[in-house]
mmCIF file of C-alpha atoms in Angstrom:
data_model
loop_
_atom_site.group_PDB
_atom_site.id
_atom_site.type_symbol
_atom_site.label_atom_id
_atom_site.label_comp_id
_atom_site.label_asym_id
_atom_site.label_seq_id
_atom_site.Cartn_x
_atom_site.Cartn_y
_atom_site.Cartn_z
ATOM 1 C CA MET A 1 20.578 20.008 14.024
ATOM 2 C CA THR A 2 21.047 22.342 11.071
ATOM 3 C CA LEU A 3 18.976 21.015 8.217
ATOM 4 C CA PRO A 4 20.511 20.754 4.751
ATOM 5 C CA VAL A 5 19.328 23.077 2.017
ATOM 6 C CA SER A 6 18.699 20.197 -0.370
ATOM 7 C CA SER A 7 18.379 16.438 -0.221
ATOM 8 C CA PRO A 8 18.532 13.496 -2.664
ATOM 9 C CA ALA A 9 15.102 12.300 -3.794
ATOM 10 C CA VAL A 10 13.584 9.763 -6.178
ATOM 11 C CA VAL A 11 11.740 11.806 -8.819
ATOM 12 C CA VAL A 12 9.659 10.574 -11.744
ATOM 13 C CA HIS A 13 9.747 13.002 -14.676
ATOM 14 C CA ALA A 14 7.726 10.997 -17.200
ATOM 15 C CA ALA A 15 7.082 7.414 -18.207
ATOM 16 C CA ASP A 16 10.389 5.519 -18.152
ATOM 17 C CA ASP A 17 12.166 8.586 -16.770
ATOM 18 C CA LEU A 18 13.098 8.028 -13.132
ATOM 19 C CA ARG A 19 15.936 10.058 -11.601
ATOM 20 C CA ILE A 20 17.718 10.711 -8.338
ATOM 21 C CA ASP A 21 17.555 14.496 -8.109
ATOM 22 C CA ASP A 22 18.843 16.947 -5.529
ATOM 23 C CA VAL A 23 15.632 18.552 -4.254
ATOM 24 C CA PRO A 24 15.293 21.572 -1.935
ATOM 25 C CA VAL A 25 14.271 20.731 1.635
ATOM 26 C CA ARG A 26 11.021 22.634 2.093
ATOM 27 C CA THR A 27 10.941 25.064 5.028
ATOM 28 C CA PRO A 28 8.392 23.679 7.508
ATOM 29 C CA GLU A 29 5.238 25.490 8.572
ATOM 30 C CA PRO A 30 4.599 25.727 12.357
ATOM 31 C CA ASP A 31 2.570 22.480 12.307
ATOM 32 C CA GLU A 32 5.125 20.561 10.219
ATOM 33 C CA ALA A 33 8.154 18.491 11.148
ATOM 34 C CA VAL A 34 11.184 17.431 9.140
ATOM 35 C CA VAL A 35 11.731 13.680 9.165
ATOM 36 C CA GLU A 36 14.985 12.005 8.220
ATOM 37 C CA ILE A 37 13.644 9.119 6.159
ATOM 38 C CA VAL A 38 15.337 5.786 6.841
ATOM 39 C CA TYR A 39 13.289 3.302 4.782
ATOM 40 C CA GLY A 40 10.744 3.605 1.988
ATOM 41 C CA GLY A 41 8.751 0.772 0.450
ATOM 42 C CA ILE A 42 8.147 0.815 -3.309
ATOM 43 C CA CYS A 43 4.410 0.621 -3.994
ATOM 44 C CA GLY A 44 2.551 -0.456 -7.109
ATOM 45 C CA SER A 45 1.504 3.146 -7.727
ATOM 46 C CA ASP A 46 5.172 4.219 -7.716
ATOM 47 C CA LEU A 47 5.849 1.577 -10.357
ATOM 48 C CA HIS A 48 2.894 2.712 -12.472
ATOM 49 C CA TYR A 49 4.063 6.334 -12.489
ATOM 50 C CA TRP A 50 7.495 5.117 -13.579
ATOM 51 C CA THR A 51 6.379 2.647 -16.247
ATOM 52 C CA HIS A 52 3.216 4.345 -17.563
ATOM 53 C CA GLY A 53 3.370 7.962 -16.424
ATOM 54 C CA ALA A 54 0.069 7.372 -14.651
ATOM 55 C CA ALA A 55 -1.511 5.380 -11.839
ATOM 56 C CA GLY A 56 -5.068 4.585 -12.843
ATOM 57 C CA GLU A 57 -6.682 7.915 -13.731
ATOM 58 C CA SER A 58 -3.939 9.957 -12.011
ATOM 59 C CA ILE A 59 -1.874 11.292 -14.906
ATOM 60 C CA LEU A 60 1.653 12.637 -14.368
ATOM 61 C CA ARG A 61 1.851 16.198 -15.699
ATOM 62 C CA ALA A 62 5.072 17.399 -14.030
ATOM 63 C CA PRO A 63 8.075 15.900 -12.200
ATOM 64 C CA MET A 64 7.033 14.450 -8.845
ATOM 65 C CA VAL A 65 8.841 12.984 -5.835
ATOM 66 C CA LEU A 66 7.548 9.447 -5.353
ATOM 67 C CA GLY A 67 6.914 7.484 -2.182
ATOM 68 C CA HIS A 68 4.366 7.170 0.609
ATOM 69 C CA GLU A 69 5.423 4.019 2.495
ATOM 70 C CA VAL A 70 8.058 5.630 4.708
ATOM 71 C CA VAL A 71 9.511 5.564 8.215
ATOM 72 C CA GLY A 72 12.226 7.660 9.794
ATOM 73 C CA ILE A 73 13.401 9.821 12.675
ATOM 74 C CA VAL A 74 12.181 13.327 13.513
ATOM 75 C CA ALA A 75 15.058 15.716 12.752
ATOM 76 C CA SER A 76 13.142 18.950 13.416
ATOM 77 C CA ALA A 77 9.904 19.009 15.418
ATOM 78 C CA ALA A 78 6.858 21.182 14.678
ATOM 79 C CA THR A 79 7.351 24.586 16.287
ATOM 80 C CA ASP A 80 3.691 24.782 17.387
ATOM 81 C CA GLY A 81 4.325 21.879 19.769
ATOM 82 C CA SER A 82 2.194 19.371 17.884
ATOM 83 C CA GLY A 83 3.458 15.932 17.019
ATOM 84 C CA PRO A 84 6.463 13.958 18.244
ATOM 85 C CA GLY A 85 9.726 15.502 19.363
ATOM 86 C CA ILE A 86 13.202 15.410 17.882
ATOM 87 C CA GLY A 87 14.700 11.922 17.793
ATOM 88 C CA THR A 88 11.351 10.108 17.781
ATOM 89 C CA ARG A 89 11.137 7.168 15.397
ATOM 90 C CA VAL A 90 7.968 7.505 13.317
ATOM 91 C CA ALA A 91 5.810 5.931 10.656
ATOM 92 C CA VAL A 92 3.832 8.141 8.308
ATOM 93 C CA HIS A 93 0.102 8.177 7.492
ATOM 94 C CA PRO A 94 0.299 9.689 3.993
ATOM 95 C CA ALA A 95 -3.288 10.935 3.559
ATOM 96 C CA SER A 96 -4.657 14.473 3.903
ATOM 97 C CA PRO A 97 -8.479 14.376 3.749
ATOM 98 C CA ALA A 98 -10.084 17.519 2.379
ATOM 99 C CA GLY A 99 -12.386 19.802 4.304
ATOM 100 C CA GLN A 100 -15.936 20.689 3.290
ATOM 101 C CA GLU A 101 -16.736 19.304 -0.161
ATOM 102 C CA ALA A 102 -19.672 19.320 -2.547
ATOM 103 C CA THR A 103 -19.494 15.568 -3.127
ATOM 104 C CA ARG A 104 -21.105 13.621 -0.290
ATOM 105 C CA TYR A 105 -19.301 10.822 1.569
ATOM 106 C CA PRO A 106 -19.549 9.286 5.071
ATOM 107 C CA VAL A 107 -17.765 11.622 7.474
ATOM 108 C CA ASP A 108 -16.441 8.655 9.472
ATOM 109 C CA ARG A 109 -14.687 7.334 6.342
ATOM 110 C CA PRO A 110 -12.293 10.116 5.313
ATOM 111 C CA ASN A 111 -10.491 7.737 2.935
ATOM 112 C CA LEU A 112 -13.465 8.353 0.638
ATOM 113 C CA SER A 113 -13.035 12.125 0.606
ATOM 114 C CA PRO A 114 -12.826 13.010 -3.100
ATOM 115 C CA GLY A 115 -10.518 15.917 -2.313
ATOM 116 C CA CYS A 116 -8.141 13.786 -0.246
ATOM 117 C CA THR A 117 -4.494 14.103 -1.216
ATOM 118 C CA TYR A 118 -1.856 11.412 -0.755
ATOM 119 C CA LEU A 119 1.906 11.644 -0.670
ATOM 120 C CA GLY A 120 3.384 10.868 -4.071
ATOM 121 C CA SER A 121 0.109 11.241 -5.979
ATOM 122 C CA ALA A 122 -0.634 12.895 -9.315
ATOM 123 C CA ALA A 123 -4.390 12.803 -8.734
ATOM 124 C CA ARG A 124 -4.409 16.603 -8.508
ATOM 125 C CA PHE A 125 -2.355 19.362 -10.033
ATOM 126 C CA PRO A 126 -0.042 20.662 -8.745
ATOM 127 C CA HIS A 127 0.890 17.130 -7.731
ATOM 128 C CA THR A 128 1.463 16.081 -4.132
ATOM 129 C CA ASP A 129 5.148 15.248 -3.742
ATOM 130 C CA GLY A 130 5.987 12.058 -1.907
ATOM 131 C CA ALA A 131 8.559 11.258 0.739
ATOM 132 C CA PHE A 132 11.270 9.343 -1.121
ATOM 133 C CA ILE A 133 13.644 12.087 -0.003
ATOM 134 C CA ARG A 134 16.254 11.939 2.741
ATOM 135 C CA TYR A 135 14.732 14.897 4.609
ATOM 136 C CA ALA A 136 10.956 15.103 4.200
ATOM 137 C CA THR A 137 8.897 18.041 5.471
ATOM 138 C CA LEU A 138 5.568 16.604 6.645
ATOM 139 C CA PRO A 139 2.521 17.690 8.664
ATOM 140 C CA SER A 140 2.976 16.571 12.261
ATOM 141 C CA ARG A 141 -0.514 14.989 12.206
ATOM 142 C CA MET A 142 0.835 12.417 9.713
ATOM 143 C CA LEU A 143 3.439 11.113 12.147
ATOM 144 C CA ARG A 144 2.936 8.047 14.345
ATOM 145 C CA ALA A 145 5.504 7.427 17.073
ATOM 146 C CA LEU A 146 6.779 3.859 17.036
ATOM 147 C CA PRO A 147 6.830 1.739 20.208
ATOM 148 C CA ASP A 148 10.145 0.656 21.654
ATOM 149 C CA GLY A 149 11.219 -2.662 20.200
ATOM 150 C CA LEU A 150 9.590 -2.153 16.802
ATOM 151 C CA GLY A 151 12.404 -1.811 14.288
ATOM 152 C CA LEU A 152 12.209 0.709 11.474
ATOM 153 C CA ARG A 153 12.677 -1.982 8.826
ATOM 154 C CA THR A 154 9.597 -3.886 9.979
ATOM 155 C CA ALA A 155 7.691 -0.644 10.574
ATOM 156 C CA ALA A 156 8.241 0.237 6.904
ATOM 157 C CA THR A 157 5.404 -2.212 6.166
ATOM 158 C CA ALA A 158 2.909 -0.304 8.355
ATOM 159 C CA GLU A 159 1.333 1.672 5.514
ATOM 160 C CA PRO A 160 0.716 -1.233 3.091
ATOM 161 C CA ALA A 161 -0.265 -3.479 6.013
ATOM 162 C CA SER A 162 -2.900 -0.870 6.887
ATOM 163 C CA VAL A 163 -4.307 -1.201 3.359
ATOM 164 C CA ALA A 164 -4.471 -4.966 3.939
ATOM 165 C CA TRP A 165 -5.988 -4.524 7.415
ATOM 166 C CA HIS A 166 -8.719 -2.283 5.971
ATOM 167 C CA ALA A 167 -9.460 -4.824 3.223
ATOM 168 C CA VAL A 168 -9.790 -7.673 5.709
ATOM 169 C CA SER A 169 -12.140 -5.587 7.843
ATOM 170 C CA ARG A 170 -14.310 -5.073 4.751
ATOM 171 C CA ALA A 171 -14.623 -8.875 4.502
ATOM 172 C CA GLY A 172 -16.388 -9.040 7.877
ATOM 173 C CA ASP A 173 -15.680 -11.588 10.604
ATOM 174 C CA VAL A 174 -13.273 -14.144 9.119
ATOM 175 C CA THR A 175 -12.727 -16.145 12.309
ATOM 176 C CA GLY A 176 -12.870 -19.851 11.506
ATOM 177 C CA ARG A 177 -13.737 -19.202 7.871
ATOM 178 C CA THR A 178 -12.249 -19.994 4.475
ATOM 179 C CA VAL A 179 -10.855 -16.982 2.657
ATOM 180 C CA LEU A 180 -9.591 -16.881 -0.928
ATOM 181 C CA VAL A 181 -6.844 -14.334 -1.675
ATOM 182 C CA VAL A 182 -6.328 -13.675 -5.399
ATOM 183 C CA GLY A 183 -2.968 -12.040 -6.105
ATOM 184 C CA ALA A 184 -0.015 -12.497 -3.756
ATOM 185 C CA GLY A 185 1.916 -9.311 -4.436
ATOM 186 C CA PRO A 186 2.873 -7.177 -1.432
ATOM 187 C CA ILE A 187 -0.725 -6.227 -0.547
ATOM 188 C CA GLY A 188 -2.028 -9.743 -1.072
ATOM 189 C CA ALA A 189 0.801 -11.169 1.002
ATOM 190 C CA LEU A 190 0.063 -8.726 3.811
ATOM 191 C CA VAL A 191 -3.636 -9.629 3.556
ATOM 192 C CA VAL A 192 -2.562 -13.204 4.308
ATOM 193 C CA ALA A 193 -0.671 -12.073 7.416
ATOM 194 C CA VAL A 194 -3.669 -10.048 8.628
ATOM 195 C CA LEU A 195 -6.042 -12.963 7.947
ATOM 196 C CA LYS A 196 -3.836 -15.287 9.969
ATOM 197 C CA ARG A 197 -3.893 -12.856 12.895
ATOM 198 C CA ALA A 198 -7.674 -12.534 12.535
ATOM 199 C CA GLY A 199 -8.169 -16.294 12.910
ATOM 200 C CA ALA A 200 -9.158 -17.425 9.419
ATOM 201 C CA ALA A 201 -9.257 -21.228 9.385
ATOM 202 C CA GLU A 202 -8.204 -21.694 5.755
ATOM 203 C CA ILE A 203 -6.359 -19.150 3.636
ATOM 204 C CA VAL A 204 -6.164 -20.152 -0.028
ATOM 205 C CA VAL A 205 -3.857 -17.967 -2.118
ATOM 206 C CA VAL A 206 -3.720 -17.661 -5.903
ATOM 207 C CA ASP A 207 -0.943 -16.227 -8.064
ATOM 208 C CA LEU A 208 0.763 -16.769 -11.406
ATOM 209 C CA HIS A 209 4.279 -17.030 -9.968
ATOM 210 C CA ASP A 210 5.936 -19.437 -7.532
ATOM 211 C CA HIS A 211 7.866 -16.809 -5.551
ATOM 212 C CA PRO A 212 4.853 -14.844 -4.230
ATOM 213 C CA LEU A 213 3.154 -18.117 -3.336
ATOM 214 C CA THR A 214 6.231 -19.087 -1.309
ATOM 215 C CA VAL A 215 6.042 -15.742 0.523
ATOM 216 C CA ALA A 216 2.318 -16.273 1.111
ATOM 217 C CA ARG A 217 2.964 -19.673 2.691
ATOM 218 C CA ALA A 218 5.577 -18.135 4.980
ATOM 219 C CA LEU A 219 2.983 -15.563 6.099
ATOM 220 C CA GLY A 220 0.242 -18.079 6.842
ATOM 221 C CA ALA A 221 -1.366 -19.395 3.646
ATOM 222 C CA THR A 222 -2.716 -22.900 4.223
ATOM 223 C CA ARG A 223 -2.982 -23.708 0.509
ATOM 224 C CA THR A 224 -1.726 -22.134 -2.712
ATOM 225 C CA LEU A 225 -2.995 -22.428 -6.272
ATOM 226 C CA SER A 226 -1.738 -21.394 -9.679
ATOM 227 C CA ALA A 227 -3.823 -18.685 -11.307
ATOM 228 C CA THR A 228 -3.969 -20.909 -14.391
ATOM 229 C CA ASP A 229 -5.872 -23.628 -12.495
ATOM 230 C CA THR A 230 -9.301 -22.083 -12.920
ATOM 231 C CA ASP A 231 -11.165 -25.257 -11.944
ATOM 232 C CA ALA A 232 -9.333 -25.516 -8.619
ATOM 233 C CA ILE A 233 -10.011 -21.825 -7.885
ATOM 234 C CA ALA A 234 -13.719 -22.241 -8.630
ATOM 235 C CA ALA A 235 -13.830 -25.281 -6.334
ATOM 236 C CA VAL A 236 -12.586 -23.368 -3.264
ATOM 237 C CA GLN A 237 -16.066 -22.098 -2.328
ATOM 238 C CA ALA A 238 -14.648 -19.513 0.044
ATOM 239 C CA ASP A 239 -16.776 -17.671 2.570
ATOM 240 C CA ALA A 240 -14.996 -14.500 1.456
ATOM 241 C CA ALA A 241 -12.511 -13.570 -1.242
ATOM 242 C CA ILE A 242 -10.072 -10.692 -1.353
ATOM 243 C CA GLU A 243 -9.061 -9.692 -4.865
ATOM 244 C CA SER A 244 -5.654 -8.008 -4.796
ATOM 245 C CA SER A 245 -4.308 -8.656 -8.280
ATOM 246 C CA GLY A 246 -5.910 -5.605 -9.892
ATOM 247 C CA ASN A 247 -6.719 -7.712 -12.955
ATOM 248 C CA HIS A 248 -10.141 -8.613 -14.342
ATOM 249 C CA HIS A 249 -9.090 -12.271 -14.613
ATOM 250 C CA GLY A 250 -8.325 -12.200 -10.899
ATOM 251 C CA LEU A 251 -11.689 -10.640 -10.091
ATOM 252 C CA ALA A 252 -13.432 -13.267 -12.214
ATOM 253 C CA GLY A 253 -11.603 -15.985 -10.285
ATOM 254 C CA ALA A 254 -12.550 -14.398 -6.959
ATOM 255 C CA ILE A 255 -16.229 -14.334 -7.962
ATOM 256 C CA ARG A 256 -16.220 -17.940 -9.144
ATOM 257 C CA GLY A 257 -14.277 -19.110 -6.078
ATOM 258 C CA THR A 258 -16.686 -17.592 -3.542
ATOM 259 C CA THR A 259 -19.589 -19.619 -2.201
ATOM 260 C CA ARG A 260 -23.231 -18.584 -2.307
ATOM 261 C CA GLY A 261 -24.007 -15.673 -0.019
ATOM 262 C CA GLY A 262 -20.295 -14.814 0.311
ATOM 263 C CA ARG A 263 -18.463 -11.535 -0.035
ATOM 264 C CA VAL A 264 -15.797 -10.403 -2.527
ATOM 265 C CA VAL A 265 -13.562 -7.539 -1.429
ATOM 266 C CA MET A 266 -11.903 -5.648 -4.272
ATOM 267 C CA VAL A 267 -8.660 -4.046 -3.096
ATOM 268 C CA GLY A 268 -6.602 -4.483 -6.263
ATOM 269 C CA LEU A 269 -6.894 -1.304 -8.327
ATOM 270 C CA LEU A 270 -8.367 -2.289 -11.690
ATOM 271 C CA PRO A 271 -7.658 -0.224 -14.812
ATOM 272 C CA ALA A 272 -10.090 2.555 -15.663
ATOM 273 C CA GLY A 273 -13.111 1.543 -17.709
ATOM 274 C CA ASP A 274 -15.463 -1.428 -17.889
ATOM 275 C CA GLN A 275 -14.247 -4.866 -16.810
ATOM 276 C CA PRO A 276 -15.363 -8.218 -18.321
ATOM 277 C CA VAL A 277 -16.261 -10.283 -15.238
ATOM 278 C CA PRO A 278 -19.028 -12.898 -14.634
ATOM 279 C CA MET A 279 -21.592 -10.659 -12.942
ATOM 280 C CA SER A 280 -24.346 -13.205 -13.550
ATOM 281 C CA VAL A 281 -22.553 -15.522 -11.117
ATOM 282 C CA ALA A 282 -22.466 -12.744 -8.533
ATOM 283 C CA VAL A 283 -26.209 -12.216 -8.998
ATOM 284 C CA THR A 284 -27.315 -15.846 -8.807
ATOM 285 C CA ARG A 285 -25.091 -16.544 -5.803
ATOM 286 C CA GLU A 286 -26.169 -13.315 -4.079
ATOM 287 C CA LEU A 287 -22.553 -12.318 -3.608
ATOM 288 C CA GLU A 288 -21.649 -9.017 -1.991
ATOM 289 C CA LEU A 289 -19.025 -7.133 -4.013
ATOM 290 C CA VAL A 290 -17.429 -4.396 -1.950
ATOM 291 C CA GLY A 291 -14.591 -1.994 -2.643
ATOM 292 C CA SER A 292 -11.665 -1.332 -0.338
ATOM 293 C CA PHE A 293 -9.690 1.881 -0.773
ATOM 294 C CA ARG A 294 -6.620 2.839 1.276
ATOM 295 C CA PHE A 295 -7.394 3.048 5.029
ATOM 296 C CA ASN A 296 -8.261 5.416 7.869
ATOM 297 C CA ASP A 297 -6.879 5.084 11.403
ATOM 298 C CA GLU A 298 -6.102 1.372 11.055
ATOM 299 C CA ILE A 299 -2.427 2.283 10.937
ATOM 300 C CA ASP A 300 -2.497 2.735 14.722
ATOM 301 C CA GLU A 301 -3.806 -0.814 15.201
ATOM 302 C CA VAL A 302 -1.268 -2.133 12.706
ATOM 303 C CA ILE A 303 1.643 -0.484 14.514
ATOM 304 C CA ALA A 304 0.464 -1.950 17.833
ATOM 305 C CA ALA A 305 0.108 -5.420 16.278
ATOM 306 C CA LEU A 306 3.560 -5.230 14.699
ATOM 307 C CA ALA A 307 5.012 -4.159 18.037
ATOM 308 C CA ASP A 308 3.389 -6.919 20.100
ATOM 309 C CA GLY A 309 4.280 -9.595 17.556
ATOM 310 C CA SER A 310 0.713 -10.642 16.752
ATOM 311 C CA LEU A 311 1.116 -9.450 13.159
ATOM 312 C CA VAL A 312 4.121 -11.117 11.567
ATOM 313 C CA VAL A 313 5.116 -9.614 8.218
ATOM 314 C CA ASP A 314 8.895 -9.826 7.853
ATOM 315 C CA ALA A 315 8.729 -12.455 5.093
ATOM 316 C CA VAL A 316 7.130 -9.895 2.770
ATOM 317 C CA ILE A 317 10.360 -7.840 2.694
ATOM 318 C CA THR A 318 12.503 -9.562 0.087
ATOM 319 C CA HIS A 319 14.993 -6.897 -1.052
ATOM 320 C CA GLU A 320 16.672 -3.736 0.199
ATOM 321 C CA TYR A 321 18.661 -1.169 -1.802
ATOM 322 C CA PRO A 322 20.357 2.146 -0.985
ATOM 323 C CA ILE A 323 18.817 5.210 -2.605
ATOM 324 C CA SER A 324 21.847 5.408 -4.893
ATOM 325 C CA GLU A 325 20.581 2.170 -6.487
ATOM 326 C CA ALA A 326 16.978 3.306 -6.871
ATOM 327 C CA MET A 327 16.789 2.216 -10.505
ATOM 328 C CA GLU A 328 17.855 -1.305 -9.596
ATOM 329 C CA ALA A 329 15.334 -1.296 -6.741
ATOM 330 C CA PHE A 330 12.465 -0.260 -9.006
ATOM 331 C CA ALA A 331 13.426 -2.860 -11.593
ATOM 332 C CA MET A 332 13.402 -5.547 -8.916
ATOM 333 C CA ALA A 333 10.059 -4.348 -7.516
ATOM 334 C CA LYS A 334 8.602 -4.617 -11.018
ATOM 335 C CA ASP A 335 9.676 -8.277 -11.259
ATOM 336 C CA ALA A 336 6.814 -10.007 -9.454
ATOM 337 C CA SER A 337 8.367 -13.433 -10.072
ATOM 338 C CA ARG A 338 11.394 -12.612 -7.873
ATOM 339 C CA SER A 339 10.335 -9.999 -5.324
ATOM 340 C CA SER A 340 7.639 -8.917 -2.925
ATOM 341 C CA LYS A 341 8.208 -5.743 -0.914
ATOM 342 C CA VAL A 342 11.356 -3.879 -1.990
ATOM 343 C CA LEU A 343 12.726 -1.256 0.388
ATOM 344 C CA LEU A 344 14.843 1.795 -0.353
ATOM 345 C CA ARG A 345 17.318 2.693 2.374
ATOM 346 C CA PHE A 346 17.980 6.424 2.674
#
């Protein structure tokens, strides 16, 4: 097909300044393909760039196309023969680990590469544009062909489900165990789905709002608690906790709700700076506090599990909007009391 010269895209210009702009379709390099994006999931980082002009320590300094949770169809294949061919339905792994770097990190964990770039990230300047654009030019190595029978709408959860999958793996073997999940937003909800697939015996989920708790129950939570019920949270005595609220109150609850010798996985991105949490409890209980950041090749396992039906996630998708209603979609995604995963349809 003849590719268009430009394409509509969701662009953040500054805090509280989100627009649908007509953006040039970038001419692909030999190892790049052009993907016609069909669905894009709105992530918490997208919301932060819109509402605060920053996501953590990544400060927006210029207009940037948002979006990294995307699926679509290859419209123009890489001319060097790499990657899937025209017409292939694909999910996207949005990371580009850096090459040789001065800062040391485990080579088998490229998610920890300090020079890694991510679609729709302002961590570096010039920023890395995202893929909330109808025709996205992407490295062919990012593309994952989808199995027959796996719909694009469900596959749109592959990227955030990979974040959840990585977090659960950081918790160790959860088979037959009690796991506390603090924060039932999209990542927390997907953590529940992954825990159910992994064989956790009891999955206790905490949130402030009723709607995310309802979604969590649909995905496999065996018990839900209000975040205001601190005594009940402390009484859980979980073998492992996964903190996905990104709030120091949530991390405090996860620490207090984990039994002696247990492990707390921190996947929720806390604000920059020191956090007031009960570290003395972590010390006297000999808790293991471990971070969980993005993912590596887990996306391949996630896609296979979505395709074979062993990972059931559809309940996390609560709303869908056309790109022409992007502002309404972002407003809904921001409302944690009424939504979970909000999709843009391109």
